[in-house]
Amino acid sequence: MGLGSFYNHFTGKPDRFDAAVADALEEYAQAVDERLHGVDDPAERLAGGVRISARMAESYPEIMQILCHSQLGRICAGDGLAPRAKRDVEEGMAAGRFTVVDPVIALTVLNGSLPALLELWSNQPEADSDQAARTMAEMILHMLGLSPDEARALARRPLPAAA
């Protein structure tokens, strides 16, 4: 696409920024998918996604700040983390792993959790991000209906090795 065509495609700077953020969110979600490739359990995928996000936040703090303040989760989005979280919640419910009454409320909690955790690290950089991410993953899994022991075990399971 030519430079003139690129600028004519968008109505202004906010549209270009939104497109860049959407692209970054999709890349981010694909990186999480690649890392969790082969993990079939939706509960383990959710826990892994939270923990991988924590590590990415440490590695790419500037990008995560932009994404966090640009609606990282975007619960109704068709790209980024939203459709993956929705898939995991629905699969977990269908398999009887999750016992949530309202999947939309569960997704709303997930949508708010990760940006809140990133905000915490922004304000308290000395915090142990791996420990905080494991604790958050454990709490989310328990909220979705796993027993405290199973939620704790899944949240502490070693992450798949990076490709």
C-alpha positions in Angstrom: 0.0 0.0 0.0 1.4 3.4 -0.9 1.9 6.0 1.7 -0.9 8.2 0.3 -3.2 5.3 0.2 -2.3 4.5 3.8 -3.2 7.9 5.1 -6.4 8.0 2.9 -7.5 4.8 4.5 -7.8 6.3 7.9 -9.9 9.4 8.9 -7.3 10.7 11.3 -4.6 10.0 13.9 -6.9 8.3 16.4 -8.0 5.8 13.7 -4.3 5.1 12.9 -3.5 4.7 16.6 -6.5 2.3 17.1 -5.4 0.3 14.1 -1.9 0.0 15.4 -3.1 -1.0 18.9 -5.5 -3.6 17.4 -2.5 -5.0 15.4 -0.3 -5.1 18.5 -3.1 -6.8 20.5 -3.4 -9.5 17.8 0.3 -10.0 17.7 0.4 -10.3 21.4 -2.4 -12.8 21.5 -0.8 -14.9 18.8 2.5 -14.9 20.8 0.5 -16.3 23.8 -1.2 -18.8 21.5 2.1 -20.0 20.2 3.5 -20.4 23.7 0.4 -22.4 24.8 0.2 -24.5 21.6 -0.7 -28.0 22.6 -2.3 -27.1 25.9 -5.8 -28.5 25.6 -7.2 -27.7 29.1 -9.0 -24.4 29.0 -8.2 -23.8 32.7 -4.5 -24.3 32.1 -4.7 -22.0 29.0 -6.3 -19.2 31.0 -3.7 -19.6 33.8 -0.9 -19.7 31.3 -2.1 -16.7 29.5 -2.2 -14.6 32.6 1.3 -15.7 33.6 2.8 -15.3 30.1 1.3 -11.8 30.0 3.1 -11.0 33.2 6.4 -12.0 31.7 5.7 -10.0 28.5 4.9 -7.0 30.6 8.3 -7.2 32.2 10.0 -7.6 28.8 8.1 -5.0 27.0 6.9 -2.5 29.6 6.3 0.4 27.1 4.2 -1.7 24.8 2.2 -3.1 27.7 1.5 0.4 29.0 0.1 1.5 25.6 -1.9 -1.7 25.4 -3.2 -1.4 29.0 -4.4 2.1 28.5 -5.9 1.2 25.1 -8.3 -1.4 26.5 -6.0 -4.4 26.6 -8.8 -7.0 27.0 -11.5 -5.3 25.0 -14.2 -7.8 26.1 -16.3 -7.5 22.9 -13.4 -7.3 20.5 -13.1 -9.8 17.7 -9.3 -9.8 17.9 -6.6 -9.9 20.5 -7.2 -11.7 23.8 -11.0 -11.3 23.9 -12.0 -14.2 21.5 -9.4 -16.5 23.1 -10.6 -15.8 26.6 -14.2 -16.3 25.4 -13.3 -19.6 23.8 -11.5 -20.8 26.9 -14.4 -19.9 29.2 -17.0 -21.5 26.9 -14.9 -24.7 26.5 -14.3 -24.8 30.2 -18.1 -24.5 30.8 -18.9 -27.1 28.2 -16.4 -29.6 29.7 -17.8 -29.0 33.2 -14.4 -27.5 34.3 -16.0 -24.1 35.0 -19.2 -23.5 36.9 -19.7 -19.8 36.3 -23.4 -18.8 36.1 -22.8 -15.9 33.7 -20.0 -16.2 31.1 -20.3 -12.5 30.2 -19.6 -11.5 33.8 -16.7 -14.0 33.9 -15.2 -12.4 30.8 -15.7 -9.0 32.3 -13.7 -10.0 35.4 -11.0 -11.4 33.1 -11.1 -8.2 31.1 -10.4 -6.1 34.1 -7.9 -8.3 35.9 -5.0 -8.2 33.5 -4.9 -4.4 33.1 -5.3 -4.0 36.8 -2.3 -6.3 37.4 -0.3 -4.4 34.9 -1.2 -1.1 36.6 -0.1 -2.6 39.9 3.4 -3.4 38.5 3.6 0.1 37.0 3.1 1.6 40.4 5.0 -1.1 42.4 7.9 -2.2 40.1 9.5 -4.0 43.1 6.6 -6.5 43.2 7.4 -10.1 42.3 5.5 -10.2 39.0 5.7 -14.0 38.6 4.2 -14.6 42.1 1.5 -12.0 41.5 0.6 -13.5 38.2 0.4 -17.0 39.7 -1.8 -15.7 42.5 -4.1 -13.9 40.0 -4.3 -17.0 37.8 -5.2 -19.0 40.9 -7.9 -16.6 42.0 -9.4 -16.5 38.5 -9.5 -20.2 38.2 -11.2 -20.5 41.6 -13.7 -17.8 40.6 -14.5 -19.9 37.5 -15.3 -22.9 39.7 -12.1 -24.9 40.2 -11.4 -26.1 43.7 -8.8 -24.1 45.6 -6.3 -27.0 45.4 -6.7 -27.5 41.7 -6.6 -23.8 41.0 -3.4 -23.5 43.0 -1.8 -26.5 41.2 -2.6 -25.2 37.7 -1.4 -21.7 38.5 1.9 -23.1 39.6 2.4 -25.6 36.9 5.5 -24.9 34.8 4.7 -22.9 31.7 5.4 -24.5 28.3 8.9 -23.7 27.0 9.1 -20.8 24.5 9.5 -22.0 20.9 
